Coordinates of C-alpha atoms and ligand atoms in Angstrom, one line a residue:
X234 CA 17.3 -0.3 17.9
X235 CA 20.5 1.6 17.8
X236 CA 21.8 3.0 14.5
X237 CA 22.6 6.6 13.7
X238 CA 20.6 6.7 10.4
X239 CA 17.4 5.4 12.0
X240 CA 15.0 7.9 13.5
X241 CA 12.3 7.1 16.0
X242 CA 8.6 8.0 16.2
X243 CA 8.2 9.8 12.8
X244 CA 4.8 11.0 11.7
X245 CA 4.0 9.3 8.4
X246 CA 1.3 11.8 7.2
X247 CA 4.2 14.0 6.0
X248 CA 5.2 11.2 3.6
X249 CA 1.8 10.3 2.1
X250 CA 0.1 12.3 -0.6
X251 CA -3.3 11.9 1.1
X252 CA -1.6 13.4 4.2
X253 CA -2.9 10.8 6.6
X254 CA -1.2 8.0 8.6
X255 CA 0.1 7.5 12.1
X256 CA 3.6 7.3 13.5
X257 CA 6.4 4.9 12.4
X258 CA 8.2 3.4 15.3
X259 CA 11.4 3.5 13.3
X260 CA 12.1 5.4 10.1
X261 CA 15.1 5.7 7.8
X262 CA 15.9 7.2 4.3
X263 CA 18.4 5.2 2.3
X264 CA 20.4 6.2 -0.7
X265 CA 23.2 3.6 -0.9
X266 CA 23.5 -0.1 -0.8
X267 CA 25.8 -0.3 2.3
X268 CA 23.3 1.5 4.5
X269 CA 20.5 -0.7 3.1
X270 CA 22.4 -3.9 3.9
X271 CA 23.1 -2.5 7.4
X272 CA 19.5 -1.7 8.2
X273 CA 18.2 -4.9 6.7
X274 CA 20.6 -6.8 8.9
X275 CA 19.4 -4.9 11.9
X276 CA 15.7 -5.6 11.2
X277 CA 16.5 -9.3 10.9
X278 CA 18.4 -9.4 14.2
X279 CA 15.6 -7.5 15.9
X280 CA 12.8 -9.3 14.2
X281 CA 11.3 -6.0 13.0
X282 CA 8.6 -5.6 10.4
X283 CA 9.7 -3.5 7.4
X284 CA 7.7 -1.3 5.1
X285 CA 9.3 0.1 1.9
X286 CA 8.1 3.6 1.1
X287 CA 8.4 5.4 -2.2
X288 CA 6.5 8.6 -2.9
X289 CA 3.7 7.6 -0.6
X290 CA 1.2 8.3 -3.4
X291 CA -0.7 5.0 -3.5
X292 CA -0.9 4.0 0.2
X293 CA -3.3 4.4 3.1
X294 CA -1.5 3.9 6.4
X295 CA -3.6 3.3 9.5
X296 CA -3.8 6.2 12.0
X297 CA -2.3 3.7 14.6
X298 CA 0.9 3.9 12.6
X299 CA 3.5 1.3 11.8
X300 CA 5.1 -0.8 14.5
X301 CA 8.4 -1.5 12.6
X302 CA 10.9 0.2 10.3
X303 CA 9.8 2.3 7.4
X304 CA 12.6 2.5 4.7
X305 CA 12.2 5.4 2.3
X306 CA 14.2 4.6 -0.8
X307 CA 16.2 7.6 -2.0
X308 CA 18.4 5.9 -4.5
X309 CA 18.8 8.6 -7.2
X310 CA 21.5 7.0 -9.3
X311 CA 21.2 7.8 -13.0
X312 CA 23.3 6.4 -15.9
X313 CA 22.2 6.9 -19.5
X314 CA 23.9 4.9 -22.2
X315 CA 23.3 5.0 -26.0
X316 CA 22.9 1.5 -27.4
X317 CA 24.1 0.2 -30.7
X318 CA 20.5 0.1 -32.0
X319 CA 20.1 3.8 -31.4
X320 CA 17.9 3.4 -28.3
X321 CA 19.0 4.5 -24.8
X322 CA 19.3 2.5 -21.7
X323 CA 18.4 4.5 -18.6
X324 CA 19.6 3.0 -15.4
X325 CA 17.6 4.9 -12.7
X326 CA 17.6 4.5 -8.9
X327 CA 14.2 3.4 -7.5
X328 CA 14.0 6.7 -5.5
X329 CA 13.7 8.9 -8.6
X330 CA 10.4 10.9 -8.6
X331 CA 8.7 10.3 -12.0
X332 CA 8.3 14.0 -12.8
X333 CA 11.9 14.8 -12.0
X334 CA 13.1 11.9 -14.1
X335 CA 10.9 12.8 -17.0
X336 CA 12.2 16.4 -16.9
X337 CA 15.8 15.2 -16.8
X338 CA 15.2 12.9 -19.8
X339 CA 13.4 15.7 -21.6
X340 CA 16.6 17.8 -21.2
X341 CA 18.6 15.0 -22.8
X342 CA 16.0 14.7 -25.7
X343 CA 15.0 11.2 -24.6
X344 CA 11.4 10.0 -24.8
X345 CA 10.6 7.3 -22.2
X346 CA 7.9 7.7 -19.5
X347 CA 6.5 11.2 -20.2
X348 CA 3.0 9.7 -20.5
X349 CA 3.2 9.3 -16.7
X350 CA 3.9 13.0 -16.0
X351 CA 1.9 14.2 -13.1
X352 CA 2.0 11.0 -11.1
X353 CA 3.7 11.8 -7.8
X354 CA 5.3 8.4 -7.3
X355 CA 8.8 7.0 -7.5
X356 CA 10.3 4.7 -10.1
X357 CA 10.3 1.8 -7.5
X358 CA 6.7 2.2 -6.5
X359 CA 5.6 2.6 -10.1
X360 CA 7.4 -0.6 -11.3
X361 CA 6.0 -2.6 -8.4
X362 CA 2.4 -1.6 -9.3
X363 CA 3.0 -1.3 -13.1
X364 CA 1.7 2.2 -13.0
X365 CA 0.0 3.3 -16.1
X366 CA -2.6 5.4 -18.0
X367 CA -4.5 2.9 -20.1
X368 CA -2.6 3.2 -23.4
X369 CA 0.8 3.1 -21.6
X370 CA 2.2 1.2 -18.6
X371 CA 5.7 1.5 -17.2
X372 CA 6.3 -2.2 -18.2
X373 CA 6.3 -1.0 -21.8
X374 CA 9.7 0.6 -21.3
X375 CA 11.2 -1.6 -18.4
X376 CA 14.1 -3.7 -19.5
X377 CA 15.4 -4.9 -16.1
X378 CA 14.6 -4.5 -12.4
X379 CA 17.3 -4.9 -9.8
X380 CA 15.6 -6.2 -6.7
X381 CA 16.6 -7.3 -3.2
X382 CA 14.4 -10.1 -1.7
X383 CA 14.9 -9.5 2.0
X384 CA 13.4 -12.8 3.3
X385 CA 16.2 -14.6 1.5
X386 CA 18.7 -11.9 2.5
X387 CA 21.5 -12.4 5.1
X388 CA 24.7 -10.5 5.6
X389 CA 26.8 -13.2 4.1
X390 CA 24.6 -13.8 1.1
X391 CA 23.6 -10.5 -0.2
X392 CA 22.3 -10.3 -3.7
X393 CA 20.7 -7.7 -5.9
X394 CA 18.9 -9.9 -8.4
X395 CA 18.5 -8.7 -11.9
X396 CA 15.1 -9.5 -13.4
X397 CA 14.4 -9.2 -17.1
X398 CA 11.1 -7.9 -18.4
X399 CA 9.6 -11.4 -18.8
X400 CA 10.5 -12.4 -15.3
X401 CA 8.6 -9.4 -13.7
X402 CA 5.1 -10.9 -14.2
X403 CA 3.7 -7.5 -15.2
X404 CA -0.1 -7.2 -15.6
X405 CA -2.7 -4.5 -15.0
X406 CA -1.3 -2.8 -11.8
X407 CA 0.5 -6.1 -11.1
X408 CA 4.1 -7.5 -10.9
X409 CA 5.7 -10.3 -9.0
X410 CA 7.3 -7.7 -6.7
X411 CA 3.8 -7.3 -5.2
X412 CA 4.0 -10.8 -3.9
X413 CA 7.5 -10.5 -2.4
X414 CA 9.0 -8.8 0.7
X415 CA 11.4 -6.9 -1.4
X416 CA 13.2 -3.6 -2.2
X417 CA 13.3 -2.5 -5.8
X418 CA 16.7 -0.8 -5.9
X419 CA 17.2 0.2 -9.6
X420 CA 15.5 -0.1 -12.9
X421 CA 16.7 -0.2 -16.5
X422 CA 14.3 1.7 -18.8
X423 CA 14.5 1.9 -22.6
X424 CA 14.2 5.3 -24.2
X425 CA 14.4 6.8 -27.7
X426 CA 15.7 10.0 -29.1
X427 CA 13.1 12.7 -29.5
X428 CA 13.2 16.5 -29.9
X429 CA 12.9 17.9 -26.4
X430 CA 10.3 20.4 -27.6
X431 CA 8.0 17.5 -28.6
X432 CA 8.4 15.8 -25.2
X433 CA 7.7 19.1 -23.5
X434 CA 4.5 19.5 -25.5
X435 CA 3.5 15.9 -24.6
X436 CA 4.2 16.6 -20.9
X437 CA 2.1 19.8 -21.1
X438 CA -0.9 18.1 -22.8
X439 CA -0.7 15.2 -20.3
X440 CA -0.7 17.6 -17.3
X441 CA -3.5 19.8 -18.7
X442 CA -5.7 16.6 -19.1
X443 CA -4.9 15.5 -15.6
X444 CA -5.7 18.9 -14.0
X445 CA -9.0 19.0 -15.8
X446 CA -10.1 15.4 -14.8
X447 CA -8.3 14.8 -11.4
X448 CA -8.5 16.6 -8.0
X449 CA -4.9 17.9 -7.8
X450 CA -6.2 20.7 -5.5
X451 CA -6.7 18.3 -2.6
X452 CA -4.6 15.6 -1.0
X453 CA -5.4 12.2 -2.4
X454 CA -3.8 8.9 -3.3
X455 CA -4.8 8.6 -7.0
X456 CA -7.2 5.9 -8.1
X457 CA -8.7 4.1 -5.2
X458 CA -9.9 1.0 -7.0
X459 CA -8.8 -1.0 -10.1
X460 CA -11.1 -1.0 -13.1
X461 CA -13.3 -4.1 -13.3
X462 CA -12.9 -6.6 -16.2
X463 CA -16.1 -6.8 -18.3
X464 CA -16.1 -10.6 -17.9
X465 CA -16.8 -10.2 -14.1
X466 CA -20.3 -8.8 -14.7
X467 CA -23.3 -11.1 -15.0
X468 CA -23.9 -11.1 -18.8
X469 CA -27.6 -11.7 -18.3
X470 CA -27.9 -8.2 -16.7
X471 CA -24.8 -6.2 -17.7
X472 CA -23.2 -5.9 -21.2
X473 CA -21.6 -3.4 -23.5
X474 CA -25.0 -1.7 -24.1
X475 CA -25.6 -0.6 -20.5
X476 CA -22.0 -0.4 -19.2
X477 CA -19.2 2.0 -20.1
X478 CA -16.5 -0.3 -21.5
X479 CA -13.0 0.8 -22.3
X480 CA -10.2 -1.2 -23.9
X481 CA -7.0 -1.1 -21.8
X482 CA -4.0 -3.1 -23.1
X483 CA -6.5 -5.3 -25.1
X484 CA -8.6 -6.1 -22.0
X485 CA -12.3 -4.9 -21.9
X486 CA -12.7 -3.1 -18.6
X487 CA -15.4 -1.0 -16.9
X488 CA -13.8 2.1 -15.1
X489 CA -14.2 1.9 -11.4
X490 CA -14.9 5.7 -11.4
X491 CA -17.9 5.2 -13.7
X492 CA -19.4 2.5 -11.5
X493 CA -19.0 4.7 -8.4
X494 CA -20.5 7.7 -10.2
X495 CA -23.5 5.5 -11.4
X496 CA -24.1 4.8 -7.7
X497 CA -24.6 8.5 -7.2
X498 CA -21.6 8.8 -4.8
X499 CA -19.7 11.8 -6.3
X500 CA -19.4 14.3 -3.4
X501 CA -20.4 11.8 -0.8
X502 CA -18.3 12.2 2.4
X503 CA -17.5 10.7 5.7
X504 CA -16.0 13.4 8.0
X505 CA -13.1 15.0 6.1
X506 CA -12.9 12.3 3.4
X507 CA -15.0 12.7 0.2
X508 CA -15.5 11.1 -3.2
X509 CA -14.2 13.7 -5.6
X510 CA -16.8 15.5 -7.7
X511 CA -14.2 15.7 -10.5
X512 CA -13.4 12.0 -10.6
X513 CA -15.3 9.4 -8.6
X514 CA -12.4 7.0 -8.3
X515 CA -10.5 9.6 -6.3
X516 CA -11.0 10.1 -2.6
X517 CA -10.0 13.5 -1.4
X518 CA -8.9 14.6 2.1
X519 CA -10.8 17.9 2.0
X520 CA -10.8 18.6 5.7
X521 CA -8.4 16.9 8.1
X522 CA -9.6 13.4 7.3
X523 CA -8.2 10.5 9.3
X524 CA -7.1 7.3 7.5
X525 CA -10.1 5.6 9.2
X526 CA -12.5 8.1 7.5
X527 CA -11.0 7.1 4.2
X528 CA -11.1 3.4 5.0
X529 CA -14.8 3.7 6.0
X530 CA -15.6 5.5 2.8
X531 CA -13.8 2.8 0.8
X532 CA -15.9 0.1 2.5
X533 CA -19.1 2.1 1.9
X534 CA -18.3 2.5 -1.8
X535 CA -17.5 -1.3 -2.2
X536 CA -20.9 -2.2 -0.7
X537 CA -22.8 0.2 -2.9
X538 CA -21.1 -1.0 -6.1
X539 CA -21.7 -4.6 -5.1
X540 CA -25.3 -3.9 -4.4
X541 CA -25.9 -2.2 -7.8
X542 CA -23.6 -4.1 -10.1
X543 CA -22.9 -7.4 -8.4
X544 CA -19.1 -6.9 -8.7
X545 CA -16.4 -6.5 -6.1
X546 CA -14.1 -3.5 -6.4
X547 CA -10.5 -4.4 -5.9
X548 CA -8.3 -1.9 -4.3
X549 CA -5.5 -0.2 -6.3
X550 CA -4.3 1.7 -3.2
X551 CA -2.2 -0.4 -0.7
X552 CA -3.6 -0.5 2.9
X553 CA -0.9 -0.6 5.6
X554 CA -1.9 -1.7 9.1
X555 CA -5.6 -2.3 8.5
Ligands
FAD267 C1 -2.7 12.7 -8.1 C2 -2.4 11.3 -8.4 C3 -2.5 10.7 -9.7 C4 -2.1 9.4 -9.9 N1 -2.3 8.9 -11.2 C5 -1.9 7.6 -11.4 C6 -2.0 7.1 -12.7 O1 -2.4 7.7 -13.7 N2 -1.7 5.8 -12.9 C7 -1.3 5.0 -11.9 O2 -1.0 3.8 -12.1 N3 -1.1 5.5 -10.6 C8 -1.5 6.7 -10.4 N4 -1.4 7.2 -9.1 C9 -1.0 6.3 -8.0 C10 0.5 6.3 -7.6 O3 1.1 7.6 -7.8 C11 1.3 5.3 -8.4 O4 0.8 4.1 -8.3 C12 2.8 5.3 -8.1 O5 3.4 4.5 -9.0 C13 3.1 4.8 -6.7 O6 4.5 5.0 -6.4 P1 5.0 5.5 -5.0 O7 6.5 5.6 -5.1 O8 4.3 6.7 -4.5 O9 4.6 4.2 -4.1 P2 4.2 4.3 -2.6 O10 2.8 4.8 -2.5 O11 5.2 4.8 -1.7 O12 4.1 2.7 -2.3 C14 3.1 1.9 -3.0 C15 3.5 0.4 -2.8 O13 4.8 0.2 -3.5 C16 5.8 -0.2 -2.5 N5 7.1 0.4 -2.9 C17 7.4 1.7 -3.0 N6 8.7 1.8 -3.4 C18 9.2 0.6 -3.5 C19 10.5 0.0 -3.8 N7 11.5 0.8 -4.1 N8 10.7 -1.3 -3.7 C20 9.6 -2.1 -3.3 N9 8.4 -1.7 -3.0 C21 8.2 -0.4 -3.1 C22 5.3 0.2 -1.1 O14 5.7 -0.7 -0.1 C23 3.7 0.1 -1.3 O15 3.3 -1.2 -1.1 C24 -1.7 8.6 -8.8 C25 -1.5 9.1 -7.6 C26 -1.9 10.5 -7.3 C27 -1.8 11.0 -5.9

């Protein structure tokens, strides 16, 4: 495939926070719509598979790599507008790293997504997975998503479709964008005025909590599994008396990390991949793990939790090429 912004044979482990993953046959970083249209046209002509990459913080890419084009979204547009009702509309490109955007908004005295500080993802990836922390999910501040559906896409009929909040189908780590071949290009968030020193304090407290409870000292991809709804357990055996139950967005859930810990798996490892001792829902790459080691560890954990609790753990992390 000939195009001067497309690179060949790029190692993907440099682009994932767990530092594993094979080689992409083609790779490009896109920061403007013209280039995006150009490469999407090329992939259509050549019949190439496409994978859209954000911060690489919630994916496990097979060691065999990706036999298509990886598009890393770098759109960093930012427009902030004060609305008549006193709130702010923040139009942010999908390529913004969450921490950088939070810091930028803090400088402008705008409170918006600071509860997500410390998550090494982009706005695009975070909206797709409705990233959150229990009491707060990004959907709480999303007004619109500008999205390109590339299966419908052709060079004569190019559309960036605007979705309002209700059309996004947000749920626990869910959105309709998970069920589409698409590129989230921009997002409108709603913020409100707040003293920057208060936001700074919130950011500090959030990060302090994360550093205490999550293994930031090792490469990882965040939570491996989703929490399990209480209703999925056999009520004759399991109930609120013998399970740890948390309330997240008004849904009773059992934390996946607690289930894994109850199976005695903290510290369990396969080659260089280990269940973190700090947080059992995190798998750390502590010694040159391959994606296959992590994948095998995931399978092992699922089996053990099914054996003990009779429930299936659903993956939060996205598997690519398995
Ligand atoms: C230390 C650590 C802590 C974490 N803590 C949390 C947490 O508290 N809560 C939480 O929810 N998550 C957490 N995560 C997981 C992860 O950071 C988030 O889910 C994040 O939102 C993923 O964004 P990303 O840009 O890295 O997506 P990626 O990992 O790059 O991609 C994830 C998926 O989104 C798709 N995608 C990415 N960008 C786009 C786009 N522009 N358009 C369309 N599709 C796209 C990809 O194709 C892929 O399927 C954590 C991760 C780490 C490493």
